[in-house]
Coordinates of N, CA, C and O in Angstrom, one line a residue:
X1 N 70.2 127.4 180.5 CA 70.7 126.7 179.3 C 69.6 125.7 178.8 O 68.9 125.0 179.6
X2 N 69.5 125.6 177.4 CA 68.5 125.0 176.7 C 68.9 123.4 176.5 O 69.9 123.3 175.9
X3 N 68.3 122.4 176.9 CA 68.6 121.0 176.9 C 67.4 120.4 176.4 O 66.3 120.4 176.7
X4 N 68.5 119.4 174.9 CA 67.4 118.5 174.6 C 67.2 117.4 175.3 O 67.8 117.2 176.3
X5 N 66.5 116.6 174.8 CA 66.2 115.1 175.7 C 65.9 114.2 174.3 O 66.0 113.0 174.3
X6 N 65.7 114.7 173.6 CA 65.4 113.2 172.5 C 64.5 113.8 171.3 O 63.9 114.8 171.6
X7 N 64.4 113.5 170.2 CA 64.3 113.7 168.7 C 64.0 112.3 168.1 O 64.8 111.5 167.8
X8 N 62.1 112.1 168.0 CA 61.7 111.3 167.2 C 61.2 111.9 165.9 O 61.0 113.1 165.6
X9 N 61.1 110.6 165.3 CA 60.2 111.7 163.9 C 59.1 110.5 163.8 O 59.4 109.3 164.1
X10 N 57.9 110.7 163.5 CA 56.7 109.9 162.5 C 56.7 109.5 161.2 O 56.4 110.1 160.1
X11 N 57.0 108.1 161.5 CA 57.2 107.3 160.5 C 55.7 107.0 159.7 O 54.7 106.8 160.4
X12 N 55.6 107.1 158.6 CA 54.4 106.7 158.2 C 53.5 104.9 157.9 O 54.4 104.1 158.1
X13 N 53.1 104.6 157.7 CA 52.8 103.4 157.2 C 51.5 103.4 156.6 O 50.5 104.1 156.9
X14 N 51.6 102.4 155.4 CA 50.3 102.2 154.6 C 49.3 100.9 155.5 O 48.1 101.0 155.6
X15 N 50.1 99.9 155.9 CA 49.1 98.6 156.5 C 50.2 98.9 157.8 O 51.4 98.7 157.9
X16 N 49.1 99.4 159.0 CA 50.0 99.6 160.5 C 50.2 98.4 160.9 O 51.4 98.3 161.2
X17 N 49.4 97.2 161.0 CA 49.9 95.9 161.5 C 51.3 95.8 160.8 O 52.4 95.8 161.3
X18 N 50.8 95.7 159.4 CA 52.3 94.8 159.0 C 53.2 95.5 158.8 O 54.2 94.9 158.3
X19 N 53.5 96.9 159.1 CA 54.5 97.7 159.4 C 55.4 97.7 161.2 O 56.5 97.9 161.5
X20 N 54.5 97.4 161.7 CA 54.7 96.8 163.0 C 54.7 95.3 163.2 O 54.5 94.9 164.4
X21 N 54.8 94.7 162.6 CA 55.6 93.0 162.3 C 56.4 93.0 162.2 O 57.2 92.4 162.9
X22 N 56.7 94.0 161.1 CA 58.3 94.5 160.3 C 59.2 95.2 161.0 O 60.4 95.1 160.7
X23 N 58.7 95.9 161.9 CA 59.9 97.1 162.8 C 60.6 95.9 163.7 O 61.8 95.7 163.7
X24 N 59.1 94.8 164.8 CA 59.5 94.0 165.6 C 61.0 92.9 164.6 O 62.1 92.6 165.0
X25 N 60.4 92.6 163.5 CA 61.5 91.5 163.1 C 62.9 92.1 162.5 O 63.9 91.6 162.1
X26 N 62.6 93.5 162.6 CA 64.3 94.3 161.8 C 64.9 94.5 163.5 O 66.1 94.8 163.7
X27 N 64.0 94.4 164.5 CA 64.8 94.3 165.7 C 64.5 95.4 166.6 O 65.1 95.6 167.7
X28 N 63.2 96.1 166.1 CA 63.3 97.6 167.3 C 62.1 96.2 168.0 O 61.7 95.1 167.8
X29 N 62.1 97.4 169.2 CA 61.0 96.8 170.6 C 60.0 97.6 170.2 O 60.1 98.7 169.8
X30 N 59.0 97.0 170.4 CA 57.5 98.0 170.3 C 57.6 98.1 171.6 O 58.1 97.2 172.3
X31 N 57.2 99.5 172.3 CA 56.5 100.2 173.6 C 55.1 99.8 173.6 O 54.6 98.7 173.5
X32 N 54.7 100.8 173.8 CA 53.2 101.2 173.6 C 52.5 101.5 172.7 O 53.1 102.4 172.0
X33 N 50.9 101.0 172.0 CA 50.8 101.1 170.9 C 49.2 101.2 171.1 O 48.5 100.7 172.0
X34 N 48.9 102.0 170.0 CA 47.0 102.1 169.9 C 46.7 101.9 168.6 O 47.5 101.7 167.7
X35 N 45.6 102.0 168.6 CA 45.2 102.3 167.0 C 45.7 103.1 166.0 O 45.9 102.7 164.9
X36 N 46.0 104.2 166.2 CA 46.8 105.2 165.5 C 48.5 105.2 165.6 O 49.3 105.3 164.6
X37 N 48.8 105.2 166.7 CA 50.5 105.3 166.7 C 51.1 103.9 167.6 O 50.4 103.1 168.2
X38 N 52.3 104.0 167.6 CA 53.4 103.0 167.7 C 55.1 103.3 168.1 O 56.0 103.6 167.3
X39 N 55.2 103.1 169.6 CA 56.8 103.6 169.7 C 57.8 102.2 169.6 O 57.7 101.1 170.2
X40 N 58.8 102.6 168.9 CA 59.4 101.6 168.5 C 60.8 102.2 169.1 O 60.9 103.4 169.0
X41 N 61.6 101.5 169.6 CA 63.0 101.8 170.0 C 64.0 100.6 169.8 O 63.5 99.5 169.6
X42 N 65.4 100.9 169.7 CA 66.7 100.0 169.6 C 67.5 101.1 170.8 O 67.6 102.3 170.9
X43 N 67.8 100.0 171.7 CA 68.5 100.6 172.9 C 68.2 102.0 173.8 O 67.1 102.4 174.1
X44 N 69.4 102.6 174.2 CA 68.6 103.8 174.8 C 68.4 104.7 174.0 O 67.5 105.4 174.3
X45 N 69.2 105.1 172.8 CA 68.9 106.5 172.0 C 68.1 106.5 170.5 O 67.9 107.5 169.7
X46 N 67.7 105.4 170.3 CA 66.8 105.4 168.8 C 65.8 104.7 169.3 O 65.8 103.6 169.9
X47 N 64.7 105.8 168.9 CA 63.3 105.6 169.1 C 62.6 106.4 168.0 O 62.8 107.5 167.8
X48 N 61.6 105.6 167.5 CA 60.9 106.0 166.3 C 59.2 106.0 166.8 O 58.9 105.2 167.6
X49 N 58.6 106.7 166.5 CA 56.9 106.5 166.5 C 56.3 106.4 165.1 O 56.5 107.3 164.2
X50 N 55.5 105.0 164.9 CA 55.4 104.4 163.6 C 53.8 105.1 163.9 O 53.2 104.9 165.0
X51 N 53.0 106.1 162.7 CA 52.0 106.4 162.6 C 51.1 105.8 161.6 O 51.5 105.6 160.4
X52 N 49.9 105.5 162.0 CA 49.2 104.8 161.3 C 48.1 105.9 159.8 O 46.9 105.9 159.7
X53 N 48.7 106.5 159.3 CA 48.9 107.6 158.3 C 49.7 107.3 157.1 O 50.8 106.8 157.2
X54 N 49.2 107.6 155.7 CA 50.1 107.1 154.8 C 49.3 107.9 153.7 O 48.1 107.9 153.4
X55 N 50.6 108.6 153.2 CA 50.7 109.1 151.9 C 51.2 109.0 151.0 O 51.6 110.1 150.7
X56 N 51.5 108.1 149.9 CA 52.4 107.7 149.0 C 53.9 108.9 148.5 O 55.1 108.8 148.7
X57 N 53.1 109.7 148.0 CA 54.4 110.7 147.8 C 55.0 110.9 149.1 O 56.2 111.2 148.9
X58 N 54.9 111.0 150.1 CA 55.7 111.4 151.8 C 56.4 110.1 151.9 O 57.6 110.1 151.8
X59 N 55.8 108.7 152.1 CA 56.1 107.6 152.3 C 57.3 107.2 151.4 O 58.3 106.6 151.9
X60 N 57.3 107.5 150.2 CA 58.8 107.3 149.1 C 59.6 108.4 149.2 O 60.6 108.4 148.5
X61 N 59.4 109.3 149.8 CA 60.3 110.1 149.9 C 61.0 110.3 151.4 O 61.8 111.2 151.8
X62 N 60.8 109.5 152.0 CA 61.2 109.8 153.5 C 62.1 108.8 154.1 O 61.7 107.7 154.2
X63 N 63.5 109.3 154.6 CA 64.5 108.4 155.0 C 64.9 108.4 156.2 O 65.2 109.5 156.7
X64 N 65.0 107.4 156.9 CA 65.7 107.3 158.1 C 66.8 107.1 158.2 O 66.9 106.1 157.4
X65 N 68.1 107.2 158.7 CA 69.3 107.2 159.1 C 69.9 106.5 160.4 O 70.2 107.2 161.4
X66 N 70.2 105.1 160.3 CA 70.3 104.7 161.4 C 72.1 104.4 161.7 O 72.8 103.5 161.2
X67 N 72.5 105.5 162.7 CA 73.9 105.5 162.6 C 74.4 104.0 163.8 O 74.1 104.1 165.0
X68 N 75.0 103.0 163.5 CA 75.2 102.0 164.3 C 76.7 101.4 164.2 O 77.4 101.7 163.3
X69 N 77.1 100.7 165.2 CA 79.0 100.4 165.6 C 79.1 99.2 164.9 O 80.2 99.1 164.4
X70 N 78.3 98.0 164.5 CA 78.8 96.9 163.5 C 77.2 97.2 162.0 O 75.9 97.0 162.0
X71 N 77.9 97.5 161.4 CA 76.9 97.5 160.5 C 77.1 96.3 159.3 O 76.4 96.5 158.3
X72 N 77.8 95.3 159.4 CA 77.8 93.9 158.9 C 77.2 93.1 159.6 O 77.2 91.9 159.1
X73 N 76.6 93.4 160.7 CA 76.2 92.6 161.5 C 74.7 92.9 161.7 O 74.0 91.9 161.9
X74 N 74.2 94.0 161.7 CA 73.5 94.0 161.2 C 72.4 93.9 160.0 O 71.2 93.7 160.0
X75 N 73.5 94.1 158.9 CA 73.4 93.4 157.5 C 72.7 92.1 157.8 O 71.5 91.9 157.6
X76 N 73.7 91.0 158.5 CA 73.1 89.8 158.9 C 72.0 89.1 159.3 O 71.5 88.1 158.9
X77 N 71.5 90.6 160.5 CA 70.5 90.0 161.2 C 69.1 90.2 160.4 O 68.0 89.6 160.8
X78 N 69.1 90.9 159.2 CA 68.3 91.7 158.4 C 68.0 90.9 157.3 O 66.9 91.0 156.8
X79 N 69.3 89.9 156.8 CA 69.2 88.8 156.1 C 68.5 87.8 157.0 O 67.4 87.4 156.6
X80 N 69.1 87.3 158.1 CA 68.6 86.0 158.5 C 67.1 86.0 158.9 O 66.4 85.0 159.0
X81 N 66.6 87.4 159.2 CA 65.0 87.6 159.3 C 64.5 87.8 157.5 O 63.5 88.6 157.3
X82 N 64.8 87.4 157.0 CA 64.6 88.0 155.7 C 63.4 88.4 155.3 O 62.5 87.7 154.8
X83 N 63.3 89.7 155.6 CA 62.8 90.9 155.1 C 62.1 90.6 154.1 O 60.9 90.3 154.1
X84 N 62.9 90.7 152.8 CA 62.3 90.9 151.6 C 61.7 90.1 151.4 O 60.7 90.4 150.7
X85 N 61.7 88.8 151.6 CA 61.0 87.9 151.3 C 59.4 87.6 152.1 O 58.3 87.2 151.6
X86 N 59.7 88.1 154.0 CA 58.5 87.9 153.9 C 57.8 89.4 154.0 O 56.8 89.4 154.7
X87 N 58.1 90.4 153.6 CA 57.5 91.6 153.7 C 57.3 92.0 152.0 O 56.3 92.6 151.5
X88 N 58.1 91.7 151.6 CA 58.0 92.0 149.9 C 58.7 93.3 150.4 O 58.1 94.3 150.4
X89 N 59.9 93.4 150.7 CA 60.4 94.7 150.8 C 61.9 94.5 149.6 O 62.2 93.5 149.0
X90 N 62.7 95.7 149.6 CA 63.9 95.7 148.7 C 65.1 96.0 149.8 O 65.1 96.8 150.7
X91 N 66.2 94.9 149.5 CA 67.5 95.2 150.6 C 68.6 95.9 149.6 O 68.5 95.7 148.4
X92 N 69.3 96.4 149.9 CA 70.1 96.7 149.4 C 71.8 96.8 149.7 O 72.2 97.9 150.1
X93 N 72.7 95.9 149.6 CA 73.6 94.8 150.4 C 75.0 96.6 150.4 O 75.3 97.6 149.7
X94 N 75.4 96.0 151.7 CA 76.3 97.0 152.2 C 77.7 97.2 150.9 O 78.5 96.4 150.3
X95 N 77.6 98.9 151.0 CA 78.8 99.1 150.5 C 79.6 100.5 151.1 O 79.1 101.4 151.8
X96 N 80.8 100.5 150.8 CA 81.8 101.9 151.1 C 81.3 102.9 150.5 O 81.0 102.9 149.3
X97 N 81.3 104.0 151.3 CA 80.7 104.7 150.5 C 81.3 106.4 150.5 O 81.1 106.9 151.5
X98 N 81.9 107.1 149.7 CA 82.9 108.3 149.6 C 83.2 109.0 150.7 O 84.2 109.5 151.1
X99 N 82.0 109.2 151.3 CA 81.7 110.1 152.3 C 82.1 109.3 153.7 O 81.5 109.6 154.7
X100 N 83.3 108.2 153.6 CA 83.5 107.8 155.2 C 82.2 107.2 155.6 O 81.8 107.5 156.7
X101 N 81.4 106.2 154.9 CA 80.6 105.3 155.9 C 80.3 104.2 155.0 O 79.9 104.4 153.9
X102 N 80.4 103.2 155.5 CA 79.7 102.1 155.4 C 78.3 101.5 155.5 O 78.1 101.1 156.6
X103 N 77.6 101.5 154.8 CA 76.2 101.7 154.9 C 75.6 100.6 154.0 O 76.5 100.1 153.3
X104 N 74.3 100.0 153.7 CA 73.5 99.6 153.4 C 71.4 99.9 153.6 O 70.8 100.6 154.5
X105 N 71.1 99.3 152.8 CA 69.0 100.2 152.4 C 68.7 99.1 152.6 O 69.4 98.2 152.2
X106 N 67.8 99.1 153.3 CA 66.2 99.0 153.6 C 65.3 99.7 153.4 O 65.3 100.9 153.9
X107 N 64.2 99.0 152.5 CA 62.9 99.7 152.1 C 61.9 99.6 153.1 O 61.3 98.8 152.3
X108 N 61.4 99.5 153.8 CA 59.9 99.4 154.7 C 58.5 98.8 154.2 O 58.8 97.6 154.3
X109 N 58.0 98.8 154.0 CA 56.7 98.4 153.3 C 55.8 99.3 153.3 O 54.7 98.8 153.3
X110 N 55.8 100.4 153.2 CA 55.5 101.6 152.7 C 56.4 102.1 152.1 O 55.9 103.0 151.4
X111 N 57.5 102.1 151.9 CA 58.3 102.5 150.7 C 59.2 103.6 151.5 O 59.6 104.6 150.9
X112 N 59.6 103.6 152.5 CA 60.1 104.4 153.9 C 61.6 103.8 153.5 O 61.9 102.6 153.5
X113 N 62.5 104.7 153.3 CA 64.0 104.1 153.4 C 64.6 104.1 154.2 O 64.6 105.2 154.8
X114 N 65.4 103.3 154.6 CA 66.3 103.6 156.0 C 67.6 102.9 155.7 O 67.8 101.7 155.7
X115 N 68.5 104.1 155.5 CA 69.8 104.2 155.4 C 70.6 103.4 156.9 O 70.1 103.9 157.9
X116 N 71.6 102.2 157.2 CA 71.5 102.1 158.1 C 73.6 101.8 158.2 O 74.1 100.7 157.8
X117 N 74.1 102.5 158.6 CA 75.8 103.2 158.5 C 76.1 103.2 159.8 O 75.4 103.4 160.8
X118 N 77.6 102.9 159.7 CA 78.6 102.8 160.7 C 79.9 103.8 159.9 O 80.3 103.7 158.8
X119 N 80.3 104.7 160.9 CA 81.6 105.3 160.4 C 82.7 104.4 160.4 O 83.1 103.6 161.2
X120 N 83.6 104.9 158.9 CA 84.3 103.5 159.0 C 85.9 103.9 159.5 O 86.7 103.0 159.6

């Protein structure tokens, strides 16, 4: 029998430092990190590798999905680090949404979206 163990994707970034400022203050942990790549995790099942690689068209088009159990609270913590202001990033404040989730956006600083929902 075929068993997975875990599913990251590579995130891109235009400025790798300040993309990795940014993951640490939205709340993931940095792991291990070199010149080129970056593992970033929130708890035991979300973990991301931030790549030091950037292509404008890939970078605005690419979304992350972060499914989580209080997503107003989150909201919060995303305000009280406020993002936008010191990253120059765009928030986008939680709403209901047809499809059974409650959700709100974050832009990244490469232009990386991440959808970030709780089923409601």
């Amino acid at each position: 029998m075929l068993r997975s163990v875990e599913l990251k994707t590579f995130v891109p970034a235009r400025d790798f430092a300040l993309s990795m400022d940014f993951y640490q203050a939205m709340g993931f942990k940095r792991g291990w990190s070199d010149e080129q790549m970056a593992y970033f995790s929130h708890g035991d099942h979300c973990a991301f590798l931030l790549q030091n690689f950037y292509v404008k068209e890939q970078a605005e088009n690419f979304v992350m999905h972060l499914l989580v159990e209080e997503v107003d609270a989150w909201w919060q913590q995303i305000q009280a680090a406020r993002l936008d202001e010191r990253f120059g990033t765009r928030l986008i404040a939680p709403q209901d949404q047809p499809w059974g989730m409650r959700e709100f956006m974050v832009f990244d600083p490469s232009g990386v979206l991440w959808r970030i929902a709780q089923n409601s």
